[in-house]
Short mmCIF file of C-alpha atoms in Angstrom, two decimals:
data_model
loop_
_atom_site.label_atom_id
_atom_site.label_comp_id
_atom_site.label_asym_id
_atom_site.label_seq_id
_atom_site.Cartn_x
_atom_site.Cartn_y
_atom_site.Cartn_z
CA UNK Y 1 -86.46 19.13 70.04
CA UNK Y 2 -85.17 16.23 72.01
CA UNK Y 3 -88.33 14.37 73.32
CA UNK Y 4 -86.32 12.49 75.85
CA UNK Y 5 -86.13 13.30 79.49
CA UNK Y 6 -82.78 15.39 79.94
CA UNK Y 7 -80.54 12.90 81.81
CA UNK Y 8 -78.13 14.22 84.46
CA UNK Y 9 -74.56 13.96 83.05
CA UNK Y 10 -73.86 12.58 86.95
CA UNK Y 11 -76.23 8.99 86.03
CA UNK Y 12 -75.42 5.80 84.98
CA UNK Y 13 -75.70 4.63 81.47
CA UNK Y 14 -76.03 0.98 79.74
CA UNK Y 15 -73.79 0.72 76.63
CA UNK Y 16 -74.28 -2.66 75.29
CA UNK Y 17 -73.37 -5.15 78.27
CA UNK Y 18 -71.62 -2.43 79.90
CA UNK Y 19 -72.89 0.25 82.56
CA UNK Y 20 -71.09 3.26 83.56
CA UNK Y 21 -71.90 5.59 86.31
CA UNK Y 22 -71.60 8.57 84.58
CA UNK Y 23 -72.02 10.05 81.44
CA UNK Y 24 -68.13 10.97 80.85
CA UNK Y 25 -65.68 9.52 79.09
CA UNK Y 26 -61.96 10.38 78.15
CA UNK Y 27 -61.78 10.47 74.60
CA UNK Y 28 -58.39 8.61 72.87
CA UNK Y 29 -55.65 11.07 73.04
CA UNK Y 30 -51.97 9.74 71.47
CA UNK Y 31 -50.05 10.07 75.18
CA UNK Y 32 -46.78 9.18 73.82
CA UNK Y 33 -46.61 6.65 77.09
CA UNK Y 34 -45.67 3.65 75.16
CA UNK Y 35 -42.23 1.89 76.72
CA UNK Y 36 -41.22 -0.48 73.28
CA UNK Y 37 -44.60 -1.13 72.41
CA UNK Y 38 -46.14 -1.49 75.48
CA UNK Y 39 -48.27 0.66 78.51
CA UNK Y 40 -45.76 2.25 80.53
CA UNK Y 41 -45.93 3.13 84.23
CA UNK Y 42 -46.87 6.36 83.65
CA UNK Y 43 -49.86 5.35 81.11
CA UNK Y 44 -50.80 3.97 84.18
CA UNK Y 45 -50.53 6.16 86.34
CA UNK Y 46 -52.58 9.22 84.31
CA UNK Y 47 -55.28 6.46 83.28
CA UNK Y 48 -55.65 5.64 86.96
CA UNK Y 49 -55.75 9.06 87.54
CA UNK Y 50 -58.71 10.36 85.49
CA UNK Y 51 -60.97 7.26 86.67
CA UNK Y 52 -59.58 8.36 90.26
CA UNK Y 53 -61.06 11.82 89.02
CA UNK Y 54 -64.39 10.61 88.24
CA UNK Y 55 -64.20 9.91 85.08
CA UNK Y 56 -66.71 6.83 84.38
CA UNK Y 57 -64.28 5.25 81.47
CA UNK Y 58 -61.10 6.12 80.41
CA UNK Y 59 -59.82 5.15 76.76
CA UNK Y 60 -56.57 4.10 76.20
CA UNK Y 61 -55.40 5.07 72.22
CA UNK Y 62 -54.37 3.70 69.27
CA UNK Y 63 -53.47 0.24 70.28
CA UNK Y 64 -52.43 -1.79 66.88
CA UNK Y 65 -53.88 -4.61 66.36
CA UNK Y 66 -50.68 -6.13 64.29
CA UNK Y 67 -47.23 -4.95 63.82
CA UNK Y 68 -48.06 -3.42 60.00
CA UNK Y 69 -51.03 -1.76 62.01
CA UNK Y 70 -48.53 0.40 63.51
CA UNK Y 71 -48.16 4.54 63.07
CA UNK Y 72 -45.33 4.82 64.93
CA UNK Y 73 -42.31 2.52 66.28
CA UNK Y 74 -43.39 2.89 69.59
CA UNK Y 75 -47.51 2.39 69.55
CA UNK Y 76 -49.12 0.36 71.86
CA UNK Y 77 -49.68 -3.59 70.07
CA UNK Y 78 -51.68 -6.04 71.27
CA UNK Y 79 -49.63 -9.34 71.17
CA UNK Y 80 -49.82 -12.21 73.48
CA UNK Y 81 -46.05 -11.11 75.01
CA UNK Y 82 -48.20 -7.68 75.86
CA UNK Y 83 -50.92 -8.65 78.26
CA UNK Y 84 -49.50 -8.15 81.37
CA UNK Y 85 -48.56 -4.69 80.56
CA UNK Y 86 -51.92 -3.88 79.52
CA UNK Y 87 -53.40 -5.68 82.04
CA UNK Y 88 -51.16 -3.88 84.84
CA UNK Y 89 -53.16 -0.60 83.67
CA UNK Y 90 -56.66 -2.07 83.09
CA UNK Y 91 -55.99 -3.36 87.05
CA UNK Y 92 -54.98 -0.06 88.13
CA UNK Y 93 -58.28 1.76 86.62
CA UNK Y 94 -60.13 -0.68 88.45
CA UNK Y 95 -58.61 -0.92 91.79
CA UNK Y 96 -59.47 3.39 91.00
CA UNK Y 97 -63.07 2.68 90.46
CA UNK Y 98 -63.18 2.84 86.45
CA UNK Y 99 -63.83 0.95 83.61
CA UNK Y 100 -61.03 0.80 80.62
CA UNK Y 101 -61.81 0.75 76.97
CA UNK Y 102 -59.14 -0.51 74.48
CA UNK Y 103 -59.14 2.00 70.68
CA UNK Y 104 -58.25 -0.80 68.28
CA UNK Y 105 -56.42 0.31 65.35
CA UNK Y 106 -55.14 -0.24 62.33
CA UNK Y 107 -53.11 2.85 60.72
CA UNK Y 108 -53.24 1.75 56.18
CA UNK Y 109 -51.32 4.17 54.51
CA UNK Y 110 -50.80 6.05 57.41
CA UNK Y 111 -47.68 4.89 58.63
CA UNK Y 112 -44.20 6.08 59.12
CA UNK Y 113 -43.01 2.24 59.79
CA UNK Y 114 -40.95 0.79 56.65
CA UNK Y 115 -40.44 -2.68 58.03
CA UNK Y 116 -43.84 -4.26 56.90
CA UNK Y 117 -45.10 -7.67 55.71
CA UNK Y 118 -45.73 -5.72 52.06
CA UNK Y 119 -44.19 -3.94 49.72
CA UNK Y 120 -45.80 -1.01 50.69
CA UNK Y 121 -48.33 0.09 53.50
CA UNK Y 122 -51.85 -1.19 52.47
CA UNK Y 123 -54.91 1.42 52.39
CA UNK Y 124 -58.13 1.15 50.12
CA UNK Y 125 -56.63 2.38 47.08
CA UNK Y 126 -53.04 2.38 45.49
CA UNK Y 127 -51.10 4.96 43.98
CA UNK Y 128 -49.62 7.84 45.06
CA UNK Y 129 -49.15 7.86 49.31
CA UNK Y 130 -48.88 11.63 50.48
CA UNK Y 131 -48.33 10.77 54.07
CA UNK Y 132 -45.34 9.05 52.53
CA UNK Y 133 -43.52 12.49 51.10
CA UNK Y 134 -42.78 12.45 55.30
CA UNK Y 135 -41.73 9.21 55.22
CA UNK Y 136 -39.82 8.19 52.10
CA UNK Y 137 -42.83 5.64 51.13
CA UNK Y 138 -44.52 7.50 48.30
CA UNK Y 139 -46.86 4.66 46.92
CA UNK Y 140 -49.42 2.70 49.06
CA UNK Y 141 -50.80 -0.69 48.02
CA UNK Y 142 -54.60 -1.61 47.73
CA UNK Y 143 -56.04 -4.22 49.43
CA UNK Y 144 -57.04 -7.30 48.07
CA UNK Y 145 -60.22 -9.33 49.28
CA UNK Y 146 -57.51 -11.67 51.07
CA UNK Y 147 -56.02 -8.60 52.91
CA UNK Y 148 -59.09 -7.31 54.25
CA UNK Y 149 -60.11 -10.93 55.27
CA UNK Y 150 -56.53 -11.21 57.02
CA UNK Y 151 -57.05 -7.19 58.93
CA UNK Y 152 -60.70 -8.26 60.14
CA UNK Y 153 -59.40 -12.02 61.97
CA UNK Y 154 -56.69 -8.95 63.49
CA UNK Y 155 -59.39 -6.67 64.60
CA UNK Y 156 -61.34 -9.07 66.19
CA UNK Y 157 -58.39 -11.28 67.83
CA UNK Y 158 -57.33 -7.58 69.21
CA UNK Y 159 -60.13 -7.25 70.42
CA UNK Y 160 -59.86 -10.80 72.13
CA UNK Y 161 -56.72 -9.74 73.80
CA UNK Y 162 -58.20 -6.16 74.90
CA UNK Y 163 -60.77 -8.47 76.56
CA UNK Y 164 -58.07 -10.80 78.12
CA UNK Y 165 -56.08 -7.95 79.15
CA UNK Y 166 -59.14 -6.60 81.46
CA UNK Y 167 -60.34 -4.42 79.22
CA UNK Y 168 -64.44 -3.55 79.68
CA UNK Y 169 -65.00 -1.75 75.92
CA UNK Y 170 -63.03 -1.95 72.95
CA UNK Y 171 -63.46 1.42 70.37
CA UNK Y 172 -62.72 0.59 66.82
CA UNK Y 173 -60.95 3.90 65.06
CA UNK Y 174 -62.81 4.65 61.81
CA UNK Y 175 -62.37 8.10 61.76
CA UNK Y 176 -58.83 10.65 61.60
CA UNK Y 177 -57.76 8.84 57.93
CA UNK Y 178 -56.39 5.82 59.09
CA UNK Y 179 -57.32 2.08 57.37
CA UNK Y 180 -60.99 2.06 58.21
CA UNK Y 181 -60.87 5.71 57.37
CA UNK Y 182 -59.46 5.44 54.33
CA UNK Y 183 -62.41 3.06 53.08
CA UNK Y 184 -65.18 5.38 53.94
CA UNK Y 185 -63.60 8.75 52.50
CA UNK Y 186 -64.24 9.36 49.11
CA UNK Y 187 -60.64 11.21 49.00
CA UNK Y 188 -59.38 8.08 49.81
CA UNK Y 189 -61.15 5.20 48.03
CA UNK Y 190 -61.22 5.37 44.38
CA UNK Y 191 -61.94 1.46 44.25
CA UNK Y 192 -64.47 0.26 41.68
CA UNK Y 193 -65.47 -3.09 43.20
CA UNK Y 194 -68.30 -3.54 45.62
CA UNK Y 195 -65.80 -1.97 48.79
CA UNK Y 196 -65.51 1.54 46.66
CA UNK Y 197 -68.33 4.25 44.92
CA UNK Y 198 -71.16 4.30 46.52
CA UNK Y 199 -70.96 5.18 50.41
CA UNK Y 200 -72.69 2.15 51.82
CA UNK Y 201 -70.04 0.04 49.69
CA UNK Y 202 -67.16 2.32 50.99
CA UNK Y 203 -68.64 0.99 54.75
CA UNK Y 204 -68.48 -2.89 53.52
CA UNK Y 205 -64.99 -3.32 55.02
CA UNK Y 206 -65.70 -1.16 57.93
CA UNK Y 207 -68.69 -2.89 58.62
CA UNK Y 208 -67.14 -6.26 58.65
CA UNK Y 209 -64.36 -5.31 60.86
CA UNK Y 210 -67.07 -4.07 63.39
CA UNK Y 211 -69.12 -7.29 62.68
CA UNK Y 212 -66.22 -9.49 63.29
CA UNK Y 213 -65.52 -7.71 66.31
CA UNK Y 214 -69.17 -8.04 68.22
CA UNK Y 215 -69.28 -11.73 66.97
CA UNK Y 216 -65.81 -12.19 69.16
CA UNK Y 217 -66.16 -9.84 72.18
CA UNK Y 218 -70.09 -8.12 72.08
CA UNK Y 219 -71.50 -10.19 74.42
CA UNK Y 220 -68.48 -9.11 77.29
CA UNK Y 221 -67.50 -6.08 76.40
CA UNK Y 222 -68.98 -2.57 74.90
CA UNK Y 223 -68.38 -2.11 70.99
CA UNK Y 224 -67.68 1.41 69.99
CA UNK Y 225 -66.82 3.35 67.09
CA UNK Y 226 -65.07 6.34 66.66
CA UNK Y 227 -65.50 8.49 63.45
CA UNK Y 228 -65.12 11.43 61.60
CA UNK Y 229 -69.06 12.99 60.91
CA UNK Y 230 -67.46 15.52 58.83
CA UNK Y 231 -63.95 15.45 57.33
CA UNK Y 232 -63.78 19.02 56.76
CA UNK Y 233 -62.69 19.34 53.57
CA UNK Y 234 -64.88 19.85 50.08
CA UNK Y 235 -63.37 16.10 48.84
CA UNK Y 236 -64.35 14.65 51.48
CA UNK Y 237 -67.50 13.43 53.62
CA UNK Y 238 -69.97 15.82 54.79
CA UNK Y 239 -72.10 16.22 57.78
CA UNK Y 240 -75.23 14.47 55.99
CA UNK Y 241 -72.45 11.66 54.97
CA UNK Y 242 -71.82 11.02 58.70
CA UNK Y 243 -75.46 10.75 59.59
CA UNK Y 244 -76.07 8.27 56.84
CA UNK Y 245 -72.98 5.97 57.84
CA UNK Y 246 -74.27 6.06 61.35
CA UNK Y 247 -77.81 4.56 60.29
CA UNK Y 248 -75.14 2.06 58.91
CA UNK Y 249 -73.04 1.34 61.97
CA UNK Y 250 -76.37 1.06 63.88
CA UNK Y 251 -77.74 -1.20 61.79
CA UNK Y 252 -74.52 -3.13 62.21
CA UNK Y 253 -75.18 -3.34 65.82
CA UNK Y 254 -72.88 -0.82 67.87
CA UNK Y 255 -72.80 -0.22 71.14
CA UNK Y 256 -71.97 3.10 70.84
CA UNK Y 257 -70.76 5.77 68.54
CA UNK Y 258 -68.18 8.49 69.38
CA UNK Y 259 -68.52 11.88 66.95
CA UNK Y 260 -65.55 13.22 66.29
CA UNK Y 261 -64.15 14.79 62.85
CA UNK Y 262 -61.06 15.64 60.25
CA UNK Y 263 -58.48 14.24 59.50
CA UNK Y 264 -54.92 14.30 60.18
CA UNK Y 265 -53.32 14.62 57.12
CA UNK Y 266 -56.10 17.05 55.51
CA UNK Y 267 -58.36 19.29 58.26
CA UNK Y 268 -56.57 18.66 61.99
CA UNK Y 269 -58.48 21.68 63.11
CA UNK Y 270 -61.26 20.32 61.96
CA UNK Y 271 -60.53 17.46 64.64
CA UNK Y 272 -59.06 20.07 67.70
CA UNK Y 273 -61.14 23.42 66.40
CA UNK Y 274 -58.83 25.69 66.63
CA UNK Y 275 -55.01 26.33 65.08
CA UNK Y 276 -51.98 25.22 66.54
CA UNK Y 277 -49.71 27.41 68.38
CA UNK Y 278 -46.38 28.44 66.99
CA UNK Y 279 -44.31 26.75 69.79
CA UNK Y 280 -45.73 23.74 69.07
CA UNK Y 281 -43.62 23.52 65.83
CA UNK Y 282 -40.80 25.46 66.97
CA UNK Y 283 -40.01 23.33 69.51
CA UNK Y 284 -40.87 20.26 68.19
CA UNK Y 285 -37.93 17.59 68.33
CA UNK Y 286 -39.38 14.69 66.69
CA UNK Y 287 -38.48 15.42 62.90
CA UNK Y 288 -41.75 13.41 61.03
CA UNK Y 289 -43.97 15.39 63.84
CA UNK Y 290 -42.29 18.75 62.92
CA UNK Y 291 -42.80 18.55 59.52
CA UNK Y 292 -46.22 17.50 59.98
CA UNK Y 293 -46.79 20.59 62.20
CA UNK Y 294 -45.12 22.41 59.33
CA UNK Y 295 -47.08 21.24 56.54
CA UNK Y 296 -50.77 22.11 58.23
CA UNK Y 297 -49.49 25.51 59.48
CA UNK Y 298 -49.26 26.47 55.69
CA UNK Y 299 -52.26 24.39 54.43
CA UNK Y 300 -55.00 25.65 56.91
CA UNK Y 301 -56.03 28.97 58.12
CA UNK Y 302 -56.13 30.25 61.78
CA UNK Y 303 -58.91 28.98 63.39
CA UNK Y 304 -60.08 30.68 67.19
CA UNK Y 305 -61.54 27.84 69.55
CA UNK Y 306 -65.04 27.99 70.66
CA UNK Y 307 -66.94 25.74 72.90
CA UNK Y 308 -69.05 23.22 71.45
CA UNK Y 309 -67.64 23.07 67.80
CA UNK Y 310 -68.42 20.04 66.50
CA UNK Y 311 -72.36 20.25 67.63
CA UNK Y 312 -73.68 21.73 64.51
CA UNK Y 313 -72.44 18.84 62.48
CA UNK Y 314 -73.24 15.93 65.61
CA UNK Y 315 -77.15 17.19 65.57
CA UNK Y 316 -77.53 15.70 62.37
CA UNK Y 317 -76.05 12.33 63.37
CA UNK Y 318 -78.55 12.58 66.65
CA UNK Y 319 -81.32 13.43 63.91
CA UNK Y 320 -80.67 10.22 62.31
CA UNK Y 321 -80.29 7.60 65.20
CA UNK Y 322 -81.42 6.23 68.63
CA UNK Y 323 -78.41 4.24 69.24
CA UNK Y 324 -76.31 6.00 72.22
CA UNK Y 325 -74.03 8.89 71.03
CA UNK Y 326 -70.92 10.35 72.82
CA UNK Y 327 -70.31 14.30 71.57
CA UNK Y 328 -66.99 15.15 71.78
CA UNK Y 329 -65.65 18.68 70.59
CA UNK Y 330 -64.80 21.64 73.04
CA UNK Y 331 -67.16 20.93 76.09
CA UNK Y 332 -65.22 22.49 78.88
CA UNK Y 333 -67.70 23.82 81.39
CA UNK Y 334 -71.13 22.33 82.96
CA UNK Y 335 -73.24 24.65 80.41
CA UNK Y 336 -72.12 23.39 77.64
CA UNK Y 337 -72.31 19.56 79.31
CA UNK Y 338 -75.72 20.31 80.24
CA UNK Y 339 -76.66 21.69 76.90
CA UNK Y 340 -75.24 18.46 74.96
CA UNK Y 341 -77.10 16.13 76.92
CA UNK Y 342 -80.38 18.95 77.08
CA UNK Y 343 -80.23 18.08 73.18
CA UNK Y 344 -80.26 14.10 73.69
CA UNK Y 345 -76.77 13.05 73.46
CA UNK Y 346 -76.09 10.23 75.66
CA UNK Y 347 -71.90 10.97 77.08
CA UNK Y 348 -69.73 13.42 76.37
CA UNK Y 349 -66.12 12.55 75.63
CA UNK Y 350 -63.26 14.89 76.64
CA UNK Y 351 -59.36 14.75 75.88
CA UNK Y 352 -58.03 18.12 76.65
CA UNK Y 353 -60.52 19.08 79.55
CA UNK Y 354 -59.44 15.93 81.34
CA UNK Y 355 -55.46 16.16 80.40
CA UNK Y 356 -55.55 19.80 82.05
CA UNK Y 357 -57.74 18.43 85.29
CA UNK Y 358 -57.60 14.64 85.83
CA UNK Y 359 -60.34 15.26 88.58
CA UNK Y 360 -62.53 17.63 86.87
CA UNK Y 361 -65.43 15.47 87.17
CA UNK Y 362 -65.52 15.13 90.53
CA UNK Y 363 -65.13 18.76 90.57
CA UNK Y 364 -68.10 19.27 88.03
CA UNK Y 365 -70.43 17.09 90.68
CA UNK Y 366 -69.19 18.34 93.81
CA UNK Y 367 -69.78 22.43 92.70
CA UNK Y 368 -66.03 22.75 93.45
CA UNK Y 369 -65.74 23.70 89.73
CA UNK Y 370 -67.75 24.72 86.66
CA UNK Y 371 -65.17 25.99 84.19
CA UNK Y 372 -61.87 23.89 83.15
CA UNK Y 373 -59.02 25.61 83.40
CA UNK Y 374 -58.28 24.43 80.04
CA UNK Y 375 -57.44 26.77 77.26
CA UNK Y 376 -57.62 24.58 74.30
CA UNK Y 377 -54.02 25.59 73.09
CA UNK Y 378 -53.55 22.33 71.92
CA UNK Y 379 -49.61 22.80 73.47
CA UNK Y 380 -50.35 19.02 75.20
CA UNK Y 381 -50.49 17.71 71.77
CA UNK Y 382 -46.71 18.28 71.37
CA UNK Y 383 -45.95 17.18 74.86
CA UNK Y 384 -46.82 13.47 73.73
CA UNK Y 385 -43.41 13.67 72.15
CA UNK Y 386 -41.24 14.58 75.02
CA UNK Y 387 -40.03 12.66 77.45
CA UNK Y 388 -42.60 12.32 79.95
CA UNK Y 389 -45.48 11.91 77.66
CA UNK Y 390 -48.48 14.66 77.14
CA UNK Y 391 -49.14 16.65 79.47
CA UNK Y 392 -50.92 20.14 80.33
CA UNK Y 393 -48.51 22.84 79.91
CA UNK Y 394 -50.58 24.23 83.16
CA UNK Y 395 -49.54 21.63 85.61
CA UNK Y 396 -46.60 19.10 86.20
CA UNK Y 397 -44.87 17.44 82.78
CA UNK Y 398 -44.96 13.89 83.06
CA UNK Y 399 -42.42 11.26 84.99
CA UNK Y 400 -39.87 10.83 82.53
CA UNK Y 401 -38.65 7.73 84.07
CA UNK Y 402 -41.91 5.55 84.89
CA UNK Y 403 -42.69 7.05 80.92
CA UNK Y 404 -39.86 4.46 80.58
CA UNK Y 405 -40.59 2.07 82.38
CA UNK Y 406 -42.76 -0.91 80.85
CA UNK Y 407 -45.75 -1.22 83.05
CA UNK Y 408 -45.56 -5.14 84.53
CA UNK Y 409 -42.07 -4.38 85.29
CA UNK Y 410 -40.43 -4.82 88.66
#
């Protein structure tokens, strides 16, 4: 039992130097809102939008912190030539009464980008790169000491910029099986130096990066991570893994941790529970996306949503900590929010929810609303790759031409 007074998901919280005046927070969702590697005017405009809403802090995703960093061609980079743009949207959550928080990234192995500083795309281990059979880059390299030195100085001088771009948290991605990822799963790491084996020295790197990253920006901003608890396959780490690597990640000194799980390549319903629909690959333009879609259609079974997924494996982390947790995974009415923060979690992060009603927190508090209309048909996923960005395929598709549109622009 949770000893705790049961907070109201409607008061403010401290997270490190940070307070926000509510317990929600929109998780990182890809938006597909990127104009050549910068925030369009239509990132703007949603992220606006759900802080407009009432959401307390909105995160903006996967922005690289160096060109090799990158996924895709077109994700977000912090550079010195991109400030403005990012700092156009951070102004535009504020002026909407929000706070902004940068995910910092760094995508290893997984990468569809073949123009690269290396030979081939770094990870924790070398060998054989699956991600590349949709790519044409079938090895990956493994990092040297000097490599990992060289990512951390990245993290932490992204992190720098997210600060000097207006940004009020920065979220460092360790989860979904990119770099950071890779380190920490056992499917991934095969290393036998002090950064593989053993799952404290698969969080060495991980930890540094994080490390590196309060030393530079903790005293401004909040430091969060994102991770898997469970990957949610039998390779993989468990449930009891996640709790013990976020003793670690407390001990390290975060602000915050955000519980997701899976991982992209491997268990992606782990990550959204529940299947992807059939149109999504159908109609699915974007080749390397559609193949993707493909490929975990005929590796995973159907799986039927149901609220609160991910809380079986996230009580174990809350077991094991008293640093401040965010539960995210299929809250999307005010029982369930109740009952997550009835069982001492701290926020509650929401992607979906918040793509289907940017204002469904002010809904939640006003008694306007007590059910999203979401359905958690994870349709919006493919709408990051049209036009207009993600979307709900209940509402309005995005603005096609402020989605390219860079967001400083005149």
């Amino acid at each position: 039992m949770n000893p705790r007074p049961t907070p109201s998901p409607f008061s403010p919280i401290a997270i490190g130097p940070l307070t926000l005046k509510n317990r929600f927070i929109k998780s990182a969702t890809n938006e597909g809102m990127s104009a050549q590697g910068v925030p369009s005017k239509q990132l703007v405009k949603l992220h606006s939008a759900l802080v407009a809403g009432g959401t307390a802090m909105t995160t903006v995703a996967y922005c690289a912190v160096s060109s090799d960093g990158r996924t895709l061609p077109n994700q977000l980079t912090f550079t010195q030539s991109s400030l403005p743009h990012f700092k156009a949207l951070t102004d535009g959550v504020h002026q909407a009464g929000g706070l902004a928080s940068a995910q910092i990234t760094h995508g290893g192995c997984f990468t569809f980008i073949r123009e690269r500083s290396t030979k081939r795309p770094l990870s924790a281990s070398g060998g054989f790169n699956k991600i590349g059979l949709m790519s044409g880059m079938f090895l990956k390299q493994a990092m040297t000491e000097a490599d990992m030195q060289q990512v951390v100085r990245e993290f932490a001088q992204g992190a720098r910029l997210a600060r000097q771009a207006g940004f009020d948290a920065v979220e460092i991605h360790m989860g979904h099986g990119y770099l950071l990822s890779q380190f920490i799963s056992p499917m991934y790491n095969k290393r036998r130096d002090q950064y593989g084996g053993s799952l404290e020295n698969r969080l060495r790197f991980p930890r540094q990066v994080l490390r590196a990253v309060l030393d530079a920006v903790g005293k401004d901003m909040a430091v969060i991570c994102k991770y898997s608890v469970t990957e949610g396959v039998r390779a993989g780490n468990s449930a009891e893994d996640g709790a013990q690597i976020a003793r670690m990640l407390e001990e390290e000194g975060a602000h915050l941790l955000v519980l997701s799980a899976g991982m992209n390549a491997e268990s992606i319903t782990t990550m959204f529970g529940s299947s992807f629909p059939k149109e999504n690959r159908v109609q699915q333009k974007n080749k390397i996306i559609a193949l993707a879609m493909a490929i975990q259609r005929r590796k995973e079974p159907t799986v039927e949503f149901r609220e609160l997924y991910l809380l079986e494996h996230a009580r174990k982390v809350r077991a094991a900590v008293k640093m401040p947790l965010a539960y995210l995974g299929g809250a999307k009415s005010l029982a369930s929010i109740e009952k997550i923060m009835a069982e001492g979690f701290d926020l509650v992060a929401m992607g979906r929810v918040l793509l289907a009603e940017n204002d469904y927190v002010n809904k939640l508090e006003s008694g306007a609303s007590r059910d999203s209309i979401c359905t958690a048909c994870n349709r919006c996923v493919a709408m990051m790759y049209t036009p207009g960005g993600t979307s709900c395929v209940l509402g309005q598709p995005g603005d096609a031409v402020l989605n390219s549109q860079q967001a400083a622009s005149r």
